[in-house]
Amino acid sequence: MKLKGRNKISPEFSMSSMTDIVFLLLVFFMLTSNAPNALDLLLPKAKGKSTNTQNVSVTINKDLKYFVNNEQINKEYIEIELKKALEGQEKPTIILRAEENVAIKEAVNVMDIANRNNYKVILAVRPK
């Protein structure tokens, strides 16, 4: 007496549907994520880890125009604007975006302001 059935159940799992879902999610998140650089800058290249935590962004372009959170300000008022923007923050952090050909003394000026006020500074670069 034969009790075994003719139809075998395959325990294999097809990954093609899971791959499609992951791909669609990737496309969705790429389309809905907002761009962190609203200003067109050519950042210096470096190897390193990127971060998504951002409290205040300071940008210096090649014409030595200063921007705090994409709003243009005079060089003399950077410290005042940073104090306003970082007031009440637990771990105040500045993302410094200095264009590739900007003199180092301009970036050091912002770093000095951060040092005086105990702010953390992260220098933005583009990957190599």
Short mmCIF file of N, CA and C in Angstrom, two decimals:
data_model
loop_
_atom_site.label_atom_id
_atom_site.label_comp_id
_atom_site.label_asym_id
_atom_site.label_seq_id
_atom_site.Cartn_x
_atom_site.Cartn_y
_atom_site.Cartn_z
N MET A 1 0.84 -1.16 0.00
CA MET A 1 0.00 0.00 0.00
C MET A 1 0.90 1.24 0.00
N LYS A 2 0.67 2.08 -0.95
CA LYS A 2 1.47 3.28 -1.14
C LYS A 2 0.76 4.49 -0.53
N LEU A 3 1.35 5.11 0.57
CA LEU A 3 0.70 6.23 1.24
C LEU A 3 1.30 7.58 0.86
N LYS A 4 2.44 7.58 0.23
CA LYS A 4 3.08 8.83 -0.17
C LYS A 4 2.33 9.46 -1.34
N GLY A 5 2.18 10.81 -1.28
CA GLY A 5 1.52 11.50 -2.37
C GLY A 5 2.48 11.79 -3.50
N ARG A 6 1.94 12.11 -4.63
CA ARG A 6 2.77 12.40 -5.78
C ARG A 6 3.29 13.83 -5.77
N ASN A 7 2.55 14.73 -5.18
CA ASN A 7 2.96 16.14 -5.17
C ASN A 7 3.89 16.40 -4.00
N LYS A 8 5.09 16.84 -4.34
CA LYS A 8 6.06 17.16 -3.30
C LYS A 8 6.00 18.66 -2.99
N ILE A 9 6.09 19.02 -1.73
CA ILE A 9 6.13 20.42 -1.32
C ILE A 9 7.59 20.85 -1.27
N SER A 10 7.87 21.93 -1.98
CA SER A 10 9.24 22.41 -2.04
C SER A 10 9.50 23.39 -0.89
N PRO A 11 10.49 23.14 -0.04
CA PRO A 11 10.77 24.05 1.07
C PRO A 11 11.62 25.26 0.67
N GLU A 12 11.91 25.41 -0.61
CA GLU A 12 12.74 26.52 -1.07
C GLU A 12 11.95 27.82 -1.06
N PHE A 13 12.67 28.93 -0.81
CA PHE A 13 12.06 30.25 -0.74
C PHE A 13 12.56 31.08 -1.91
N SER A 14 11.68 31.72 -2.61
CA SER A 14 12.06 32.55 -3.75
C SER A 14 12.33 33.98 -3.26
N MET A 15 13.52 34.46 -3.54
CA MET A 15 13.91 35.79 -3.09
C MET A 15 13.54 36.89 -4.08
N SER A 16 13.02 36.54 -5.24
CA SER A 16 12.75 37.56 -6.25
C SER A 16 11.71 38.57 -5.80
N SER A 17 10.67 38.14 -5.11
CA SER A 17 9.66 39.10 -4.66
C SER A 17 10.22 40.00 -3.56
N MET A 18 11.05 39.45 -2.68
CA MET A 18 11.66 40.24 -1.62
C MET A 18 12.62 41.27 -2.23
N THR A 19 13.36 40.90 -3.25
CA THR A 19 14.27 41.81 -3.93
C THR A 19 13.50 42.96 -4.56
N ASP A 20 12.37 42.67 -5.17
CA ASP A 20 11.54 43.72 -5.78
C ASP A 20 11.05 44.71 -4.73
N ILE A 21 10.63 44.22 -3.58
CA ILE A 21 10.14 45.09 -2.52
C ILE A 21 11.26 45.99 -2.00
N VAL A 22 12.44 45.42 -1.78
CA VAL A 22 13.57 46.21 -1.28
C VAL A 22 13.97 47.27 -2.30
N PHE A 23 13.97 46.92 -3.58
CA PHE A 23 14.31 47.88 -4.62
C PHE A 23 13.30 49.02 -4.66
N LEU A 24 12.02 48.71 -4.57
CA LEU A 24 11.00 49.75 -4.59
C LEU A 24 11.10 50.66 -3.36
N LEU A 25 11.42 50.08 -2.21
CA LEU A 25 11.62 50.90 -1.02
C LEU A 25 12.83 51.83 -1.18
N LEU A 26 13.89 51.30 -1.77
CA LEU A 26 15.08 52.12 -2.01
C LEU A 26 14.76 53.30 -2.91
N VAL A 27 14.05 53.06 -3.99
CA VAL A 27 13.66 54.14 -4.91
C VAL A 27 12.77 55.14 -4.19
N PHE A 28 11.82 54.65 -3.40
CA PHE A 28 10.92 55.55 -2.67
C PHE A 28 11.68 56.45 -1.72
N PHE A 29 12.61 55.89 -0.93
CA PHE A 29 13.35 56.70 0.03
C PHE A 29 14.31 57.67 -0.66
N MET A 30 14.84 57.29 -1.80
CA MET A 30 15.72 58.21 -2.53
C MET A 30 14.93 59.41 -3.07
N LEU A 31 13.70 59.16 -3.50
CA LEU A 31 12.88 60.24 -4.04
C LEU A 31 12.34 61.16 -2.95
N THR A 32 12.06 60.61 -1.78
CA THR A 32 11.46 61.43 -0.72
C THR A 32 12.48 62.08 0.21
N SER A 33 13.73 61.66 0.17
CA SER A 33 14.72 62.28 1.05
C SER A 33 15.04 63.67 0.53
N ASN A 34 15.27 64.60 1.47
CA ASN A 34 15.59 65.96 1.06
C ASN A 34 17.10 66.12 0.94
N ALA A 35 17.51 67.00 0.05
CA ALA A 35 18.93 67.21 -0.20
C ALA A 35 19.53 68.07 0.91
N PRO A 36 20.66 67.63 1.54
CA PRO A 36 21.25 68.43 2.61
C PRO A 36 22.00 69.66 2.12
N ASN A 37 22.44 69.65 0.87
CA ASN A 37 23.18 70.79 0.32
C ASN A 37 22.28 71.58 -0.61
N ALA A 38 21.76 72.69 -0.15
CA ALA A 38 20.94 73.52 -1.01
C ALA A 38 21.81 74.45 -1.84
N LEU A 39 23.00 74.75 -1.35
CA LEU A 39 23.94 75.59 -2.08
C LEU A 39 24.85 74.71 -2.91
N ASP A 40 25.17 75.17 -4.11
CA ASP A 40 26.02 74.39 -5.00
C ASP A 40 27.49 74.65 -4.63
N LEU A 41 28.10 73.69 -3.91
CA LEU A 41 29.48 73.84 -3.48
C LEU A 41 30.30 72.66 -3.97
N LEU A 42 31.56 72.92 -4.20
CA LEU A 42 32.50 71.86 -4.50
C LEU A 42 33.33 71.64 -3.25
N LEU A 43 32.95 70.62 -2.46
CA LEU A 43 33.61 70.35 -1.19
C LEU A 43 34.92 69.62 -1.42
N PRO A 44 35.87 69.75 -0.49
CA PRO A 44 37.12 68.98 -0.62
C PRO A 44 36.86 67.49 -0.46
N LYS A 45 37.75 66.68 -1.05
CA LYS A 45 37.60 65.22 -0.97
C LYS A 45 38.32 64.68 0.25
N ALA A 46 37.74 63.64 0.85
CA ALA A 46 38.38 62.97 1.98
C ALA A 46 37.67 61.65 2.23
N LYS A 47 38.41 60.74 2.85
CA LYS A 47 37.80 59.49 3.29
C LYS A 47 37.29 59.72 4.70
N GLY A 48 36.15 59.16 5.00
CA GLY A 48 35.63 59.34 6.35
C GLY A 48 34.19 58.91 6.43
N LYS A 49 33.66 59.04 7.63
CA LYS A 49 32.30 58.62 7.90
C LYS A 49 31.39 59.83 7.80
N SER A 50 30.24 59.65 7.19
CA SER A 50 29.27 60.73 7.12
C SER A 50 28.30 60.62 8.28
N THR A 51 27.67 61.73 8.56
CA THR A 51 26.73 61.76 9.67
C THR A 51 25.43 62.42 9.25
N ASN A 52 24.37 62.03 9.88
CA ASN A 52 23.08 62.62 9.57
C ASN A 52 22.61 63.59 10.65
N THR A 53 23.31 63.66 11.76
CA THR A 53 22.91 64.59 12.80
C THR A 53 23.42 65.97 12.44
N GLN A 54 22.51 66.92 12.40
CA GLN A 54 22.90 68.27 12.02
C GLN A 54 22.08 69.25 12.82
N ASN A 55 22.74 70.15 13.52
CA ASN A 55 22.04 71.19 14.24
C ASN A 55 22.06 72.49 13.44
N VAL A 56 23.25 72.96 13.07
CA VAL A 56 23.39 74.20 12.31
C VAL A 56 24.43 74.00 11.22
N SER A 57 24.14 74.53 10.07
CA SER A 57 25.07 74.44 8.95
C SER A 57 25.66 75.81 8.67
N VAL A 58 27.00 75.87 8.60
CA VAL A 58 27.70 77.10 8.22
C VAL A 58 28.40 76.82 6.89
N THR A 59 28.10 77.64 5.90
CA THR A 59 28.65 77.44 4.57
C THR A 59 29.46 78.65 4.17
N ILE A 60 30.64 78.40 3.59
CA ILE A 60 31.49 79.47 3.06
C ILE A 60 31.74 79.14 1.59
N ASN A 61 31.28 80.00 0.69
CA ASN A 61 31.48 79.71 -0.74
C ASN A 61 32.74 80.39 -1.25
N LYS A 62 33.04 80.19 -2.52
CA LYS A 62 34.30 80.69 -3.09
C LYS A 62 34.38 82.21 -3.13
N ASP A 63 33.23 82.90 -3.07
CA ASP A 63 33.20 84.36 -3.04
C ASP A 63 33.27 84.91 -1.62
N LEU A 64 33.58 84.01 -0.65
CA LEU A 64 33.67 84.32 0.77
C LEU A 64 32.37 84.89 1.33
N LYS A 65 31.26 84.37 0.83
CA LYS A 65 29.95 84.70 1.39
C LYS A 65 29.63 83.62 2.42
N TYR A 66 29.12 84.05 3.56
CA TYR A 66 28.82 83.14 4.67
C TYR A 66 27.32 82.90 4.74
N PHE A 67 26.96 81.65 4.99
CA PHE A 67 25.56 81.27 5.13
C PHE A 67 25.40 80.46 6.41
N VAL A 68 24.38 80.78 7.20
CA VAL A 68 24.02 79.97 8.36
C VAL A 68 22.65 79.39 8.04
N ASN A 69 22.59 78.06 7.94
CA ASN A 69 21.35 77.37 7.53
C ASN A 69 20.78 77.96 6.25
N ASN A 70 21.64 78.15 5.25
CA ASN A 70 21.30 78.63 3.91
C ASN A 70 20.79 80.07 3.87
N GLU A 71 20.98 80.84 4.93
CA GLU A 71 20.65 82.26 4.93
C GLU A 71 21.94 83.06 4.96
N GLN A 72 22.12 83.92 3.96
CA GLN A 72 23.36 84.69 3.87
C GLN A 72 23.44 85.72 5.00
N ILE A 73 24.63 85.77 5.64
CA ILE A 73 24.86 86.74 6.71
C ILE A 73 26.25 87.35 6.54
N ASN A 74 26.49 88.45 7.23
CA ASN A 74 27.82 89.07 7.24
C ASN A 74 28.76 88.26 8.13
N LYS A 75 30.03 88.31 7.80
CA LYS A 75 31.04 87.57 8.56
C LYS A 75 31.06 87.98 10.03
N GLU A 76 30.81 89.25 10.29
CA GLU A 76 30.87 89.77 11.67
C GLU A 76 29.75 89.22 12.56
N TYR A 77 28.65 88.78 11.97
CA TYR A 77 27.49 88.34 12.74
C TYR A 77 27.37 86.83 12.87
N ILE A 78 28.39 86.09 12.47
CA ILE A 78 28.32 84.62 12.53
C ILE A 78 28.12 84.14 13.96
N GLU A 79 28.90 84.66 14.88
CA GLU A 79 28.81 84.19 16.26
C GLU A 79 27.44 84.46 16.86
N ILE A 80 26.88 85.61 16.59
CA ILE A 80 25.55 85.95 17.11
C ILE A 80 24.50 85.00 16.54
N GLU A 81 24.56 84.75 15.24
CA GLU A 81 23.60 83.85 14.60
C GLU A 81 23.74 82.42 15.12
N LEU A 82 24.97 81.97 15.34
CA LEU A 82 25.18 80.63 15.85
C LEU A 82 24.64 80.49 17.27
N LYS A 83 24.85 81.52 18.09
CA LYS A 83 24.32 81.47 19.46
C LYS A 83 22.80 81.39 19.45
N LYS A 84 22.16 82.15 18.55
CA LYS A 84 20.70 82.10 18.43
C LYS A 84 20.24 80.71 17.99
N ALA A 85 20.90 80.18 16.97
CA ALA A 85 20.47 78.91 16.39
C ALA A 85 20.72 77.72 17.32
N LEU A 86 21.78 77.78 18.11
CA LEU A 86 22.15 76.64 18.95
C LEU A 86 21.71 76.80 20.40
N GLU A 87 20.95 77.83 20.69
CA GLU A 87 20.50 78.07 22.05
C GLU A 87 19.58 76.92 22.51
N GLY A 88 19.89 76.36 23.66
CA GLY A 88 19.07 75.30 24.23
C GLY A 88 19.36 73.91 23.70
N GLN A 89 20.33 73.76 22.83
CA GLN A 89 20.68 72.44 22.28
C GLN A 89 21.51 71.68 23.30
N GLU A 90 21.23 70.38 23.43
CA GLU A 90 21.97 69.54 24.38
C GLU A 90 23.42 69.35 23.93
N LYS A 91 23.61 68.98 22.68
CA LYS A 91 24.95 68.81 22.11
C LYS A 91 25.04 69.69 20.86
N PRO A 92 25.36 70.97 21.03
CA PRO A 92 25.39 71.87 19.87
C PRO A 92 26.48 71.46 18.87
N THR A 93 26.06 71.30 17.63
CA THR A 93 26.97 70.84 16.58
C THR A 93 26.84 71.75 15.36
N ILE A 94 28.00 72.08 14.79
CA ILE A 94 28.04 72.90 13.57
C ILE A 94 28.60 72.03 12.45
N ILE A 95 27.90 72.00 11.33
CA ILE A 95 28.41 71.36 10.11
C ILE A 95 29.05 72.48 9.28
N LEU A 96 30.36 72.42 9.12
CA LEU A 96 31.10 73.45 8.38
C LEU A 96 31.32 72.98 6.96
N ARG A 97 30.73 73.73 6.02
CA ARG A 97 30.89 73.43 4.60
C ARG A 97 31.67 74.57 3.96
N ALA A 98 32.97 74.36 3.81
CA ALA A 98 33.82 75.36 3.17
C ALA A 98 34.18 74.84 1.79
N GLU A 99 33.96 75.67 0.78
CA GLU A 99 34.26 75.25 -0.59
C GLU A 99 35.75 74.95 -0.74
N GLU A 100 36.09 74.15 -1.72
CA GLU A 100 37.45 73.61 -1.89
C GLU A 100 38.53 74.67 -1.96
N ASN A 101 38.29 75.78 -2.62
CA ASN A 101 39.33 76.78 -2.82
C ASN A 101 39.30 77.92 -1.79
N VAL A 102 38.50 77.78 -0.75
CA VAL A 102 38.42 78.81 0.30
C VAL A 102 39.67 78.69 1.18
N ALA A 103 40.25 79.84 1.54
CA ALA A 103 41.44 79.85 2.39
C ALA A 103 41.12 79.23 3.75
N ILE A 104 42.10 78.53 4.30
CA ILE A 104 41.90 77.82 5.57
C ILE A 104 41.60 78.78 6.71
N LYS A 105 42.07 80.02 6.62
CA LYS A 105 41.83 80.98 7.70
C LYS A 105 40.34 81.29 7.86
N GLU A 106 39.58 81.19 6.78
CA GLU A 106 38.13 81.43 6.86
C GLU A 106 37.45 80.30 7.65
N ALA A 107 37.87 79.07 7.41
CA ALA A 107 37.31 77.93 8.15
C ALA A 107 37.76 77.97 9.60
N VAL A 108 39.01 78.36 9.83
CA VAL A 108 39.54 78.43 11.20
C VAL A 108 38.79 79.49 12.00
N ASN A 109 38.35 80.56 11.35
CA ASN A 109 37.57 81.58 12.03
C ASN A 109 36.29 80.98 12.63
N VAL A 110 35.58 80.16 11.86
CA VAL A 110 34.37 79.51 12.35
C VAL A 110 34.71 78.49 13.44
N MET A 111 35.82 77.77 13.27
CA MET A 111 36.23 76.80 14.29
C MET A 111 36.59 77.50 15.60
N ASP A 112 37.18 78.69 15.51
CA ASP A 112 37.51 79.45 16.71
C ASP A 112 36.24 79.89 17.45
N ILE A 113 35.25 80.32 16.72
CA ILE A 113 33.97 80.68 17.32
C ILE A 113 33.36 79.47 18.03
N ALA A 114 33.43 78.32 17.39
CA ALA A 114 32.89 77.09 17.98
C ALA A 114 33.66 76.71 19.24
N ASN A 115 34.97 76.87 19.22
CA ASN A 115 35.81 76.54 20.37
C ASN A 115 35.49 77.45 21.57
N ARG A 116 35.31 78.73 21.32
CA ARG A 116 34.98 79.68 22.39
C ARG A 116 33.64 79.36 23.05
N ASN A 117 32.70 78.82 22.26
CA ASN A 117 31.35 78.57 22.77
C ASN A 117 31.09 77.09 23.08
N ASN A 118 32.14 76.27 23.03
CA ASN A 118 32.03 74.82 23.30
C ASN A 118 31.05 74.12 22.36
N TYR A 119 31.12 74.45 21.06
CA TYR A 119 30.33 73.79 20.05
C TYR A 119 31.20 72.73 19.38
N LYS A 120 30.59 71.65 18.97
CA LYS A 120 31.28 70.62 18.21
C LYS A 120 31.24 71.01 16.73
N VAL A 121 32.36 70.82 16.02
CA VAL A 121 32.42 71.18 14.60
C VAL A 121 32.70 69.93 13.77
N ILE A 122 31.91 69.77 12.71
CA ILE A 122 32.14 68.68 11.76
C ILE A 122 32.38 69.31 10.40
N LEU A 123 33.51 68.97 9.78
CA LEU A 123 33.85 69.50 8.47
C LEU A 123 33.25 68.61 7.39
N ALA A 124 32.42 69.18 6.55
CA ALA A 124 31.78 68.42 5.46
C ALA A 124 32.77 68.27 4.30
N VAL A 125 32.85 67.06 3.77
CA VAL A 125 33.70 66.77 2.61
C VAL A 125 32.91 65.90 1.64
N ARG A 126 33.43 65.78 0.42
CA ARG A 126 32.82 64.83 -0.50
C ARG A 126 33.68 63.58 -0.55
N PRO A 127 33.08 62.44 -0.75
CA PRO A 127 33.85 61.18 -0.70
C PRO A 127 34.83 61.08 -1.86
N LYS A 128 35.94 60.39 -1.59
CA LYS A 128 36.98 60.17 -2.63
C LYS A 128 36.52 59.09 -3.57
#
